CSV table of C-alpha atoms and ligand atoms in Angstrom, one decimal:
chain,number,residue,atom,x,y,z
A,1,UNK,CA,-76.6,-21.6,-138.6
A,2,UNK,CA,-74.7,-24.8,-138.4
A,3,UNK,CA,-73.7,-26.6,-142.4
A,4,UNK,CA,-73.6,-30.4,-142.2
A,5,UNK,CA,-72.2,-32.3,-144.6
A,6,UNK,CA,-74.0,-35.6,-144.3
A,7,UNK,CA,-72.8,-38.4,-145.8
A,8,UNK,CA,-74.3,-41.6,-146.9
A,9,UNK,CA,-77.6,-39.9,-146.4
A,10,UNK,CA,-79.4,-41.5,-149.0
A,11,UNK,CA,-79.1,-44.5,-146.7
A,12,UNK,CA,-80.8,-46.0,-143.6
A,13,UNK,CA,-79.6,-44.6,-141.0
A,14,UNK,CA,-78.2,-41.1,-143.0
A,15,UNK,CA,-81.9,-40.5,-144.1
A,16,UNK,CA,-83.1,-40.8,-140.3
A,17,UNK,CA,-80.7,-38.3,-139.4
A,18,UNK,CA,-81.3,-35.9,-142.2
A,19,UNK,CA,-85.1,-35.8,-141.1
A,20,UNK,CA,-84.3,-36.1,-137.3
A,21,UNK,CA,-81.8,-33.2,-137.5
A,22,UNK,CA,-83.9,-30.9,-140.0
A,23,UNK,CA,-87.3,-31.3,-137.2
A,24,UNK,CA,-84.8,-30.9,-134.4
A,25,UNK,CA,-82.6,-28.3,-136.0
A,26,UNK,CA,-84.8,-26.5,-138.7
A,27,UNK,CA,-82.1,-23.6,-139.0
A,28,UNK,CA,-79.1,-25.9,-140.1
A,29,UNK,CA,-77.8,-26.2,-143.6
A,30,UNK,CA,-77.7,-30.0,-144.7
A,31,UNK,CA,-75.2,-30.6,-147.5
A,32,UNK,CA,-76.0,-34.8,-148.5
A,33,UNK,CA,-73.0,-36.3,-150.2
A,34,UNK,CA,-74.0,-39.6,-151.9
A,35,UNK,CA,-73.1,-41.9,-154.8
A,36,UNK,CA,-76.8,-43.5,-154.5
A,37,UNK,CA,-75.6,-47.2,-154.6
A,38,UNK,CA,-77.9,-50.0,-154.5
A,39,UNK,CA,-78.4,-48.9,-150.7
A,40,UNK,CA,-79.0,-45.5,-151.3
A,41,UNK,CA,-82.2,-43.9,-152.9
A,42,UNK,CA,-83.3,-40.4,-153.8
A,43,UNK,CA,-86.9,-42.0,-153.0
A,44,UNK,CA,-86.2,-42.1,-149.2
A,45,UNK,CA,-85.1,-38.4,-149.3
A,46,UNK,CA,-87.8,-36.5,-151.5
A,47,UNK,CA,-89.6,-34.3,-149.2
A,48,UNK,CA,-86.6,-33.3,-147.4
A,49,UNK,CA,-85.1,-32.4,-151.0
A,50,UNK,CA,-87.6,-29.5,-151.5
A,51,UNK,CA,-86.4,-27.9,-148.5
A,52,UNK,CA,-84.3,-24.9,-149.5
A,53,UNK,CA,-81.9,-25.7,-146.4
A,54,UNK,CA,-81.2,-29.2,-148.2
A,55,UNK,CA,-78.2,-29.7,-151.1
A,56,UNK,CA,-77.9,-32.7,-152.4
A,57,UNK,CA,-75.1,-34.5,-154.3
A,58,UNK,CA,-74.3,-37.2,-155.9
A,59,UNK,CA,-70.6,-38.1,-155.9
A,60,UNK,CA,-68.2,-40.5,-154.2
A,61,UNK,CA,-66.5,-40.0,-150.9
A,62,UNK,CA,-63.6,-41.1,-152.3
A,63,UNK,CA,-63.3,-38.7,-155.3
A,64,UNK,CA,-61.1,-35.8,-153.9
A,65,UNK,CA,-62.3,-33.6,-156.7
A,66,UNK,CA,-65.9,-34.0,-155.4
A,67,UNK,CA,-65.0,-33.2,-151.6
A,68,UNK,CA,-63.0,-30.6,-152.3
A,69,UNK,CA,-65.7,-28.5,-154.3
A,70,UNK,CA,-68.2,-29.6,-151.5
A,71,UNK,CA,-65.6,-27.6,-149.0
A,72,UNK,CA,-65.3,-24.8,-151.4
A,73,UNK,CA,-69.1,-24.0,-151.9
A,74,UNK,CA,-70.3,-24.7,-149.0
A,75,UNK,CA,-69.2,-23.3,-145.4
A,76,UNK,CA,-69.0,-27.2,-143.6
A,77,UNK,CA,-68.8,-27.2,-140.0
A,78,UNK,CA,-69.8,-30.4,-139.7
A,79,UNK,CA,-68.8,-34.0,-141.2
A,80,UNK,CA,-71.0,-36.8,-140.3
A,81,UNK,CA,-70.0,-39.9,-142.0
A,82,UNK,CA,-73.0,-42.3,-142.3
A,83,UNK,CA,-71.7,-43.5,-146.2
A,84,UNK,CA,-70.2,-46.8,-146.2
A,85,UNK,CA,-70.4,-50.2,-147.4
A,86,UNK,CA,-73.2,-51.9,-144.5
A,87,UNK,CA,-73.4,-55.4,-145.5
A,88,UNK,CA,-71.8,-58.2,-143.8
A,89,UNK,CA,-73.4,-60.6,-146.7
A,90,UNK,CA,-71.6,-58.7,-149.0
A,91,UNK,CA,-68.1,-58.3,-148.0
A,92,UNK,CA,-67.6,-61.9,-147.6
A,93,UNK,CA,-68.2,-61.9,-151.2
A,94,UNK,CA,-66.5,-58.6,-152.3
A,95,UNK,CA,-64.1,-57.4,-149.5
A,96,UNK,CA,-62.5,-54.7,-151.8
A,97,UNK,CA,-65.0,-52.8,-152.4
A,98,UNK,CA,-65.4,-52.5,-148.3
A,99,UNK,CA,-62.3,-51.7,-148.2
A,100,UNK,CA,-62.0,-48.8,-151.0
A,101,UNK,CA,-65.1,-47.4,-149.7
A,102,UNK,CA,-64.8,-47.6,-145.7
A,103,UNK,CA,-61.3,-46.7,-145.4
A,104,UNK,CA,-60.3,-44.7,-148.7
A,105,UNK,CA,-63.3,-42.6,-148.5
A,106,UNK,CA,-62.8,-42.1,-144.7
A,107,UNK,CA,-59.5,-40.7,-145.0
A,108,UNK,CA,-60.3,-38.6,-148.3
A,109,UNK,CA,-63.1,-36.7,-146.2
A,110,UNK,CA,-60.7,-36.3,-143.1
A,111,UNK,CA,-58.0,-34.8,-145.4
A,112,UNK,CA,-60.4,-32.6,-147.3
A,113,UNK,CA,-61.8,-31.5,-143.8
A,114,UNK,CA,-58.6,-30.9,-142.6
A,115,UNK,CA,-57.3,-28.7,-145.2
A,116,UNK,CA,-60.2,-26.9,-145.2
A,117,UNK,CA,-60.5,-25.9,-141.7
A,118,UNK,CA,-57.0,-25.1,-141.0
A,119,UNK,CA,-56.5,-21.2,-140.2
A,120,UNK,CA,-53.2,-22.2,-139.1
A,121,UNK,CA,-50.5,-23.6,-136.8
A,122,UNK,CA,-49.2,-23.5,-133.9
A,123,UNK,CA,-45.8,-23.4,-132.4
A,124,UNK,CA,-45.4,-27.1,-132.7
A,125,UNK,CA,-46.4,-27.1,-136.1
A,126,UNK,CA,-50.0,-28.9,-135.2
A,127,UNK,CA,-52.9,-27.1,-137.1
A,128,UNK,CA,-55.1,-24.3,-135.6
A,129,UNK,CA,-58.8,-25.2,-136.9
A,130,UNK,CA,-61.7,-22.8,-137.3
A,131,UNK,CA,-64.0,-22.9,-134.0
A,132,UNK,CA,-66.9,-25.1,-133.5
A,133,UNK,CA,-65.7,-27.7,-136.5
A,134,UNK,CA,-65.7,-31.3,-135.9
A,135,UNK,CA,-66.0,-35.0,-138.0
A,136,UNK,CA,-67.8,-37.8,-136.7
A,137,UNK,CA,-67.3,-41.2,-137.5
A,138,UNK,CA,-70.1,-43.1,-137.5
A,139,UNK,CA,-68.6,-47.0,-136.8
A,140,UNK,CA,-70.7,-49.8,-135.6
A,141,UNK,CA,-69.9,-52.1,-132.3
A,142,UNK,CA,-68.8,-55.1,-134.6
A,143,UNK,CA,-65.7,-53.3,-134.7
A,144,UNK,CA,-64.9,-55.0,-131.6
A,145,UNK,CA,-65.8,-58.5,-132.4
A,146,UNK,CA,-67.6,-61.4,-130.9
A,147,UNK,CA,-68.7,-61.6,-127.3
A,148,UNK,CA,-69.4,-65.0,-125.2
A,149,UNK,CA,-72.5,-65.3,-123.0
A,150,UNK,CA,-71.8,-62.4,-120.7
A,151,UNK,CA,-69.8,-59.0,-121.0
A,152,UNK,CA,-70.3,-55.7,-122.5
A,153,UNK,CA,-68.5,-53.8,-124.7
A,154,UNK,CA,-67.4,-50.2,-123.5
A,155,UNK,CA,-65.4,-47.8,-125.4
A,156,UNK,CA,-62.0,-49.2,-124.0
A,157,UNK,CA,-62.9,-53.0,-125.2
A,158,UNK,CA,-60.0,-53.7,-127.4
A,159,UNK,CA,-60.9,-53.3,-131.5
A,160,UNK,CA,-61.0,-57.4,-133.0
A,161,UNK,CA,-62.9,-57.0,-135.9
A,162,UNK,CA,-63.5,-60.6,-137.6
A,163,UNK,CA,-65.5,-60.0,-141.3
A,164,UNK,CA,-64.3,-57.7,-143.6
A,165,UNK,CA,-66.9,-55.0,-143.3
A,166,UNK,CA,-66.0,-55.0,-139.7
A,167,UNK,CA,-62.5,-55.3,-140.6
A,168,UNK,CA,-62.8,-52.1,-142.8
A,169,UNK,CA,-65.0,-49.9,-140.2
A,170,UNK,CA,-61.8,-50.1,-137.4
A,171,UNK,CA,-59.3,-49.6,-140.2
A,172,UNK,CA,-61.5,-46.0,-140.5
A,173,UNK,CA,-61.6,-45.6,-137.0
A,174,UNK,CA,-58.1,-45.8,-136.5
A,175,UNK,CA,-57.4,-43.7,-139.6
A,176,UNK,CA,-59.9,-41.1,-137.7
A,177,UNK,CA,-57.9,-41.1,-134.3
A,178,UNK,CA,-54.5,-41.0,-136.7
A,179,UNK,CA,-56.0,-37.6,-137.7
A,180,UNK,CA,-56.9,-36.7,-134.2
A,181,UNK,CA,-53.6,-37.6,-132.6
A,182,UNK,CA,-51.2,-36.6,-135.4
A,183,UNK,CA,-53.6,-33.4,-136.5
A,184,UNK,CA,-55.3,-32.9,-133.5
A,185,UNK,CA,-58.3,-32.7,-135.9
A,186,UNK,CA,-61.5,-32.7,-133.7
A,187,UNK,CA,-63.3,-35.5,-134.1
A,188,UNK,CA,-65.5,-38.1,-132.4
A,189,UNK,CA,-66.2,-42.1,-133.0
A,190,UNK,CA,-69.7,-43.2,-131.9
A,191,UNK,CA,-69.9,-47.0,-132.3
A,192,UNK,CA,-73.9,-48.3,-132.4
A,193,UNK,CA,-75.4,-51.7,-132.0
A,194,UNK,CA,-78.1,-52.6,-135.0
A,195,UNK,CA,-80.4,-50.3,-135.9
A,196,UNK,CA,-83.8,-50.8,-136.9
A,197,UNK,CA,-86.6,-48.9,-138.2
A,198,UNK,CA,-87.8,-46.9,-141.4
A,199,UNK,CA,-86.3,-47.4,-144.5
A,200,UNK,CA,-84.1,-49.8,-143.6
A,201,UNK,CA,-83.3,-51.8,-146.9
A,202,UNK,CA,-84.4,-55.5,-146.9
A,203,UNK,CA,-81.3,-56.8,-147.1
A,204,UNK,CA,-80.8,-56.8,-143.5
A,205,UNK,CA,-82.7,-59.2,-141.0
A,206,UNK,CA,-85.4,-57.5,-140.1
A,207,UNK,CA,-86.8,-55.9,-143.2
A,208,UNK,CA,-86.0,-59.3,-145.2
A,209,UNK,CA,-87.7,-61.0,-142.5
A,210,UNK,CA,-91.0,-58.5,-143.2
A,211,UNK,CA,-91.0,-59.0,-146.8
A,212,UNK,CA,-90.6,-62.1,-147.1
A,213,UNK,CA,-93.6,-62.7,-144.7
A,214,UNK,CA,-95.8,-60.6,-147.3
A,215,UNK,CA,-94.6,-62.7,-150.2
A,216,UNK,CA,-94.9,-65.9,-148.6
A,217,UNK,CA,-91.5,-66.9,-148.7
A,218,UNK,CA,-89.4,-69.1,-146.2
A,219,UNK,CA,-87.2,-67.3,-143.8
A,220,UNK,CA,-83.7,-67.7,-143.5
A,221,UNK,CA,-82.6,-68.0,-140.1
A,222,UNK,CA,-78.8,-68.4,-140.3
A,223,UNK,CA,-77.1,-71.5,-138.1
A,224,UNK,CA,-79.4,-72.3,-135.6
A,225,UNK,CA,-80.7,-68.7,-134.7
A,226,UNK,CA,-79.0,-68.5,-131.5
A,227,UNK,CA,-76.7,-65.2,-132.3
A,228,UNK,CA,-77.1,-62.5,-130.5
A,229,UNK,CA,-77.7,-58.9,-131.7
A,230,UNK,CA,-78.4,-55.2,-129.1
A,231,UNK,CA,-81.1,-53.8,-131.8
A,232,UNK,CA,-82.1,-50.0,-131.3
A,233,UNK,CA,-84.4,-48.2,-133.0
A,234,UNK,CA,-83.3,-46.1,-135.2
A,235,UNK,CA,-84.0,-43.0,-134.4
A,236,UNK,CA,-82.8,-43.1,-131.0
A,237,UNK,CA,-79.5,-43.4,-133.1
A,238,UNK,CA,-79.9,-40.8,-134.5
A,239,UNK,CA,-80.8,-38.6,-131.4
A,240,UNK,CA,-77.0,-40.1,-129.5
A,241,UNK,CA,-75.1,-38.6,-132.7
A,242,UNK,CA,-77.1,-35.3,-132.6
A,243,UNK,CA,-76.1,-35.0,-129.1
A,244,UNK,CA,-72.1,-36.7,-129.8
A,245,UNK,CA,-71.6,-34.0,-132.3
A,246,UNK,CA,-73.2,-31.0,-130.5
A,247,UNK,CA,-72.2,-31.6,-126.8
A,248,UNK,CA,-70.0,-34.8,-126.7
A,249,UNK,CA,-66.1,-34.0,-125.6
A,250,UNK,CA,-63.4,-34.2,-128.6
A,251,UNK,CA,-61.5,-37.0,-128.9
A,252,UNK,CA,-64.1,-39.3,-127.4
A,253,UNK,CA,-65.5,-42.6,-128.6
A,254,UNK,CA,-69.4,-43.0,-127.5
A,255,UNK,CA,-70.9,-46.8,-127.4
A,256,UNK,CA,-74.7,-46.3,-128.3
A,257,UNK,CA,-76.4,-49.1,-127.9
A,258,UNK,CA,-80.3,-50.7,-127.2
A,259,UNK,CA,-79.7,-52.7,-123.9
A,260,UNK,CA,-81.8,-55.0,-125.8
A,261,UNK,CA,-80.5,-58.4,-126.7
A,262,UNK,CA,-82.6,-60.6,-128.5
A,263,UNK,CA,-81.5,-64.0,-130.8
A,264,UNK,CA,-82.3,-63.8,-134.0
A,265,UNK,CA,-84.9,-66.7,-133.8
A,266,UNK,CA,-86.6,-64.6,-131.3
A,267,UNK,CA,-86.6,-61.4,-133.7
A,268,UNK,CA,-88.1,-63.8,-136.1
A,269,UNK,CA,-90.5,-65.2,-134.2
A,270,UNK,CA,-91.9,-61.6,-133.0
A,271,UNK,CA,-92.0,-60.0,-136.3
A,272,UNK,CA,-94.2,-63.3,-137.5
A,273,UNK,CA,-96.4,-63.0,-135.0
A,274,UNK,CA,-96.7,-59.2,-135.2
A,275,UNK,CA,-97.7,-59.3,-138.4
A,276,UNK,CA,-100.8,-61.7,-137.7
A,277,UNK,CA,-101.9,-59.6,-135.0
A,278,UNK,CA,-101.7,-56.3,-137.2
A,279,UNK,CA,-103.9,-57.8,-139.9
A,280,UNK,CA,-106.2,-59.4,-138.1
A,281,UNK,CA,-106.7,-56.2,-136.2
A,282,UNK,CA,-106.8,-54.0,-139.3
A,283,UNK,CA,-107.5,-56.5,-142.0
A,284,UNK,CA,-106.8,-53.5,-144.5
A,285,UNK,CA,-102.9,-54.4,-144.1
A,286,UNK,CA,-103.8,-57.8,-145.7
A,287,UNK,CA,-103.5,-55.9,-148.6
A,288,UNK,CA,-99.4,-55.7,-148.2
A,289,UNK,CA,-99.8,-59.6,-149.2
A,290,UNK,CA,-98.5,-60.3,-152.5
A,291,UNK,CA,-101.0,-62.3,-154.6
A,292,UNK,CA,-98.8,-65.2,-155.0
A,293,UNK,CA,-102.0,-67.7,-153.5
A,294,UNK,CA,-105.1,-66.1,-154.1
A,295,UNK,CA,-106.8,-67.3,-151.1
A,296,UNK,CA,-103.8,-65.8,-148.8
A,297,UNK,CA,-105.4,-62.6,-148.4
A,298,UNK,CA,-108.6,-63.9,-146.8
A,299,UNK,CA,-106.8,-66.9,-144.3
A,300,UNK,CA,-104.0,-66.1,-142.0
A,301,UNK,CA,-103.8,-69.6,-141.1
A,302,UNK,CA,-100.1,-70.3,-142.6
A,303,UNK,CA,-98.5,-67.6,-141.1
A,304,UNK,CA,-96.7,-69.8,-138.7
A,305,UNK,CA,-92.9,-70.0,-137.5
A,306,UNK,CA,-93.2,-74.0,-138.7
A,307,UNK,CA,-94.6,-73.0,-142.3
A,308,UNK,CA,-92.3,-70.1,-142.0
A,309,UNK,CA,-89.3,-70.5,-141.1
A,310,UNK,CA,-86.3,-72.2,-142.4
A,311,UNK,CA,-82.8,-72.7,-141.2
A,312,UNK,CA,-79.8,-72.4,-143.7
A,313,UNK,CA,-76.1,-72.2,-143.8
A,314,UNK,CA,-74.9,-70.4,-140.9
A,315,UNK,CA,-73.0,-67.0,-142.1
A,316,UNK,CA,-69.1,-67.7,-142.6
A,317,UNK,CA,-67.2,-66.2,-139.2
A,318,UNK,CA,-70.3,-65.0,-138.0
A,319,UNK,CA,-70.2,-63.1,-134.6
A,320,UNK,CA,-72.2,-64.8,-132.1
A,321,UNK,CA,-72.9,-62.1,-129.8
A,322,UNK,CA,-73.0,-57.9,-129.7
A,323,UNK,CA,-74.0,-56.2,-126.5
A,324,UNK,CA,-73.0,-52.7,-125.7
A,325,UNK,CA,-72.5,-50.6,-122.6
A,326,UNK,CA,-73.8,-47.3,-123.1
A,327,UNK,CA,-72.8,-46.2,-119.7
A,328,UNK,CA,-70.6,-43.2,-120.9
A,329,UNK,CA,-72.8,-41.4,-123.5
A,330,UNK,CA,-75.5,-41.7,-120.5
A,331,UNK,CA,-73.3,-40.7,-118.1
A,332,UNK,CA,-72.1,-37.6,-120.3
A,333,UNK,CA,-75.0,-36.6,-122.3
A,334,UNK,CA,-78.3,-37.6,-120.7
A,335,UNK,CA,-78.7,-40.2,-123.7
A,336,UNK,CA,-80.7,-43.5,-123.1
A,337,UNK,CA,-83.0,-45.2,-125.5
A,338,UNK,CA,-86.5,-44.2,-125.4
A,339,UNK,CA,-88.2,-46.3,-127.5
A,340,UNK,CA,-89.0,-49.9,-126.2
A,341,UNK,CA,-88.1,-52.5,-128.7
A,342,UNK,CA,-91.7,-53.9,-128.0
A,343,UNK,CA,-93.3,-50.5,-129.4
A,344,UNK,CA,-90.2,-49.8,-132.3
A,345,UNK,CA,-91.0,-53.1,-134.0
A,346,UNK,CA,-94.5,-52.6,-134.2
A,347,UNK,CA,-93.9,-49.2,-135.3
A,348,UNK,CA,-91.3,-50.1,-137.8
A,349,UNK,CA,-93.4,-53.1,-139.1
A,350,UNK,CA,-96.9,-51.2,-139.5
A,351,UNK,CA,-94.4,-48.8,-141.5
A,352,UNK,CA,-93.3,-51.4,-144.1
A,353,UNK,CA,-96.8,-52.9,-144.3
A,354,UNK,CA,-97.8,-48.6,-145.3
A,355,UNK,CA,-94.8,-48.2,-147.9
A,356,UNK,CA,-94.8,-51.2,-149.6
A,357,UNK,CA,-94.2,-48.9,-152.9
A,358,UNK,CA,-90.6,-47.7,-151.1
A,359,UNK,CA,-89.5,-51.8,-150.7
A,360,UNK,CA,-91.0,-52.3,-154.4
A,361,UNK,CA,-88.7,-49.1,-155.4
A,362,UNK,CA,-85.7,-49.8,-153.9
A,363,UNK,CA,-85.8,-54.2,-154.8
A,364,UNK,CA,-86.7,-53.8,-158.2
A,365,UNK,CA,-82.8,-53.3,-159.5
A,366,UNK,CA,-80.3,-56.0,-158.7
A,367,UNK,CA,-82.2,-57.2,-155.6
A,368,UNK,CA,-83.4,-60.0,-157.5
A,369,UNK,CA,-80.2,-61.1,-158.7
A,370,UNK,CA,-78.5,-60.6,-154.6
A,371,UNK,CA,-81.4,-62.5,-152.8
A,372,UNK,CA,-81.3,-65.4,-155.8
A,373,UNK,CA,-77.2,-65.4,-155.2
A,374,UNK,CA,-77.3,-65.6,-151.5
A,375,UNK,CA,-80.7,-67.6,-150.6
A,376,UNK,CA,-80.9,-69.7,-154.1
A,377,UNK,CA,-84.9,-70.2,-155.3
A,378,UNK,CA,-86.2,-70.1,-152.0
B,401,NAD,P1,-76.8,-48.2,-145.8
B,401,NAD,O1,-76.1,-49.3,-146.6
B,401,NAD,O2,-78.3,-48.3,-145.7
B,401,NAD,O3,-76.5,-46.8,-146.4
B,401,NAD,C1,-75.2,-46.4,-146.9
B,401,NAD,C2,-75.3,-45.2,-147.7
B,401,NAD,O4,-74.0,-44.8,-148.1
B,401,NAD,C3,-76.1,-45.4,-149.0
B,401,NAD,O5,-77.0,-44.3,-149.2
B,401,NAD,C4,-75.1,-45.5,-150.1
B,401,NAD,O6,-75.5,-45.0,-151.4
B,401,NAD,C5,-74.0,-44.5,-149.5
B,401,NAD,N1,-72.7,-44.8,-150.0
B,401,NAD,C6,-72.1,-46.0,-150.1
B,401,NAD,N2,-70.8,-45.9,-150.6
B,401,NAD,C7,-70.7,-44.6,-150.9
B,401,NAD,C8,-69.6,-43.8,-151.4
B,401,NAD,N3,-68.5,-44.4,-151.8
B,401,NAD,N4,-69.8,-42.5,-151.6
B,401,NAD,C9,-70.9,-41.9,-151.2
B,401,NAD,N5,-72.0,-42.5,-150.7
B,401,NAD,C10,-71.8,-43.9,-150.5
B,401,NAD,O7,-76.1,-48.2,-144.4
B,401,NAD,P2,-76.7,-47.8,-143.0
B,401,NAD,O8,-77.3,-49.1,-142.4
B,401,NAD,O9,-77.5,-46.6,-143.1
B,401,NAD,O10,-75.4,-47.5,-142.2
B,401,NAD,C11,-74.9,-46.1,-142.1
B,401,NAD,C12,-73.6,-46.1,-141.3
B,401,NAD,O11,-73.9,-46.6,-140.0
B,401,NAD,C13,-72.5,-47.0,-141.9
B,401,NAD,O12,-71.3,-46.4,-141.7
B,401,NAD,C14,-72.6,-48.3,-141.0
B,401,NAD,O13,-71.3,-48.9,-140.9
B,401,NAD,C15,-73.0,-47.6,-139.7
B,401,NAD,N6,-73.7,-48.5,-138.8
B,401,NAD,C16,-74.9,-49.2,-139.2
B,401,NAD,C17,-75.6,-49.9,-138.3
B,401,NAD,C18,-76.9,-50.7,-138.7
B,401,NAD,O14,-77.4,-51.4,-137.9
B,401,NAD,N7,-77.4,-50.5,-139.9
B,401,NAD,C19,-75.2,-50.1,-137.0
B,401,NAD,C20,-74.0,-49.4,-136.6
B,401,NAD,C21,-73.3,-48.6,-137.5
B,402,TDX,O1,-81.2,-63.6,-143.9
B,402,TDX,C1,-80.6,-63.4,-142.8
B,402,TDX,N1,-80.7,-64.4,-141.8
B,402,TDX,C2,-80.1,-64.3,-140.6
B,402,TDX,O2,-80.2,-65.2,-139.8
B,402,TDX,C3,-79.9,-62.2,-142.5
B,402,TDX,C4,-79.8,-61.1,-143.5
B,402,TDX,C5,-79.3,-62.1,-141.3
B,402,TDX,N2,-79.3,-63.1,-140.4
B,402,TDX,C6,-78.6,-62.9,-139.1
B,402,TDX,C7,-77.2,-62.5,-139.1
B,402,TDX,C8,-77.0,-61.7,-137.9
B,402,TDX,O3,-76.7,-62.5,-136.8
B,402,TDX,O4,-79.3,-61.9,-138.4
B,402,TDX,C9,-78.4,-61.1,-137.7
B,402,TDX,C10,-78.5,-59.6,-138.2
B,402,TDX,O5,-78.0,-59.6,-139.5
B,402,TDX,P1,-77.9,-58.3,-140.3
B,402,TDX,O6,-79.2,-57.6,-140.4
B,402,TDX,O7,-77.2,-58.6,-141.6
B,402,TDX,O8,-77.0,-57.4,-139.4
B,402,TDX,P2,-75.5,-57.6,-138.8
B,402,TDX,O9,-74.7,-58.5,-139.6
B,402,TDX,O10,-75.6,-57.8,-137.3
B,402,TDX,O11,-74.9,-56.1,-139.0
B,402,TDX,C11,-75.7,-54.9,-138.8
B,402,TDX,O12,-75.4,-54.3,-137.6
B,402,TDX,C12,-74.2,-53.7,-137.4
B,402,TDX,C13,-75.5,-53.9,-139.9
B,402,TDX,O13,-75.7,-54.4,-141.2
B,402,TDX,C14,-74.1,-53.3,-139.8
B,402,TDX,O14,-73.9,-52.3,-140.8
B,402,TDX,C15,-73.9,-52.7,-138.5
B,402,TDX,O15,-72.6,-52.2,-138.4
């Protein structure tokens, strides 16, 4: 029985996992490590919290006094680091905390991993580990910048991060291969293009987009909606790092990516027009509204992408393109994505328009305050 230390899996993407690997795996050991920020909520995580192979804990990734109890208690064989700072938005406003976070926290776990599977040293003085360990890194493909028109990034595209957060994910990568090269830790870098899906906090375009639909609020498409983001649903994400971790060879960086470019305006545009068709299929999802017009519930009519949406300042530095070439994890592992982005967004939006109590849970703190800042009265 494999112990995971998941991190950051209070999150998006770190709650997908913790339910993809407990189905998948249901005799592994899941140890969540997270400080519950305003992206992280015990809400996402409560069924898989009464399972007895489930620990969870609330601490930092960067407190070494936290880690190192986690190593002490707990048999880890396996670090997967999902906890980070996620938000472009935000670390053009606060790129400290990105960095404290991202990089800091990074290295803490890789030293506390380190130390505790050592068993010894060889003749060179590298350390021996304990078989079958190994730390993932879970990075992101904006780590290697902004592409034109055309290309593809593959694992050997040079790193040119251009916003803090990205800025702060290839400092941890690099810290990671430091520990693989100098160490010879065993370790692996998987680098994904966005995710969508579930529990995906509405922040982030899509979910934002959904909301503010079923408030009837304008839409902020930034620029002129003509970037260009490889969106894949989430849990085939989660399904790449399963296999990364269990099969993928040591050392290796894995691009995991959608093949599915759309431009924001298009993602938009879909998710308005999904919406119509859901309600006026199942008119009982015209409940999601919020009664903010009291006839809105009974006449679709303004759900439009002229009533809708609105275009506003363009992002500062924003990338204008991400595309990834998943050719190797394919190659390697047998991994592709199976879920069509034409069936994952109806999926994901008929999910939202169930769990409107989950987007009412996890806005009701500063969310307010963060949408007012950024968008203004909108
Ligand atoms: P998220 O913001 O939804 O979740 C991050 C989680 O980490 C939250 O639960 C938060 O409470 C926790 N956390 C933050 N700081 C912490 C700290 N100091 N100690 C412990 N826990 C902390 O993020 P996400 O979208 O789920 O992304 C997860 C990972 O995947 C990140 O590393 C991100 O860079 C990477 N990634 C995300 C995407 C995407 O499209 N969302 C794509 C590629 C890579
Ligand atoms: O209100 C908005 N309007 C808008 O036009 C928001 C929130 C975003 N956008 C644009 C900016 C991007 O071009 O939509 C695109 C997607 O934006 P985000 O959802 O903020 O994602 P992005 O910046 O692409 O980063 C995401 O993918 C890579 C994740 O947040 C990162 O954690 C991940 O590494």
């Amino acid at each position: 029985m494999n112990t995971y230390l998941v991190t950051g899996g209070a999150g998006f993407i770190g709650s997908n996992f913790v339910k993809y690997v407990l189905k998948k795996h249901p005799n592994t050991h899941l140890v969540i490590l997270d400080n519950l920020t305003y992206a992280g909520n015990l809400g996402t995580i409560k069924d898989d919290l009464t399972n007895p192979k489930v620990t969870f804990i609330k601490g930092n990734i960067s407190n070494p006094r936290v880690v190192k109890e986690i190593f002490e208690k707990h048999p880890i064989d396996f670090v997967v680091n999902f906890a980070a700072e996620s938000h472009v938005d935000r670390s053009i406003e606060n790129p400290q905390l990105f960095l404290k976070t991202n990089i800091l926290g990074t290295q803490n776990l890789l030293d506390t991993a380190k130390k505790s599977w050592t068993t010894g040293k060889d003749e060179s003085g590298y350390p021996i580990y304990r078989k079958g360990v190994k730390f993932l890194q879970v990075s992101t493909d904006e780590v290697y910048g902004s592409l034109g028109e055309t290309g593809y990034f593959t694992e050997t595209t040079p790193l040119d991060p251009r916003s803090p957060y990205s800025a702060s994910k290839a400092a941890a990568d690099m810290i990671v291969t430091a520990y693989a090269e100098t160490y010879k830790m065993p370790v692996n870098i998987t680098r994904c293009s966005n995710n969508y899906g579930p529990y995906h906090f509405p922040e982030k375009l899509i979910p934002l987009i959904i909301k503010n639909i079923l408030e009837k609020k304008k839409l902020p498409v930034y620029g002129d909606g003509s970037n260009v983001r490889d969106w894949l649903y989430v849990e085939d994400h989660c399904k790449a790092i399963d296999s990364v971790l269990l099969h993928g060879r040591t050392g290796e960086v894995y691009n995991i990516g959608g093949h599915n470019e759309k431009k924001n305006i298009d993602i938009v545009k879909i998710i308005i027009t999904t919406i119509k068709r859901l309600m006026e299929e199942n008119p009982g999802y015209k409940s999601a509204l919020k009664e903010n017009n009291d006839s809105q519930q009974d006449n679709l009519e303004w759900i439009t992408d002229d009533y809708l949406i609105t275009f506003v300042k363009d992002r500062l530095g924003h990338d204008h393109r991400y595309a990834i070439d998943p050719t190797k994890i394919t190659n390697e592992l047998g991994w592709y994505p199976e879920t069509k982005f034409e069936d994952g967004i109806v999926k994901t939006i008929r999910w939202y328009l169930e769990n409107q109590d989950w987007v009412e849970k996890v806005t009701s703190g500063n969310y307010r305050k963060y949408y007012r800042q950024m968008y203004g009265n909108r």
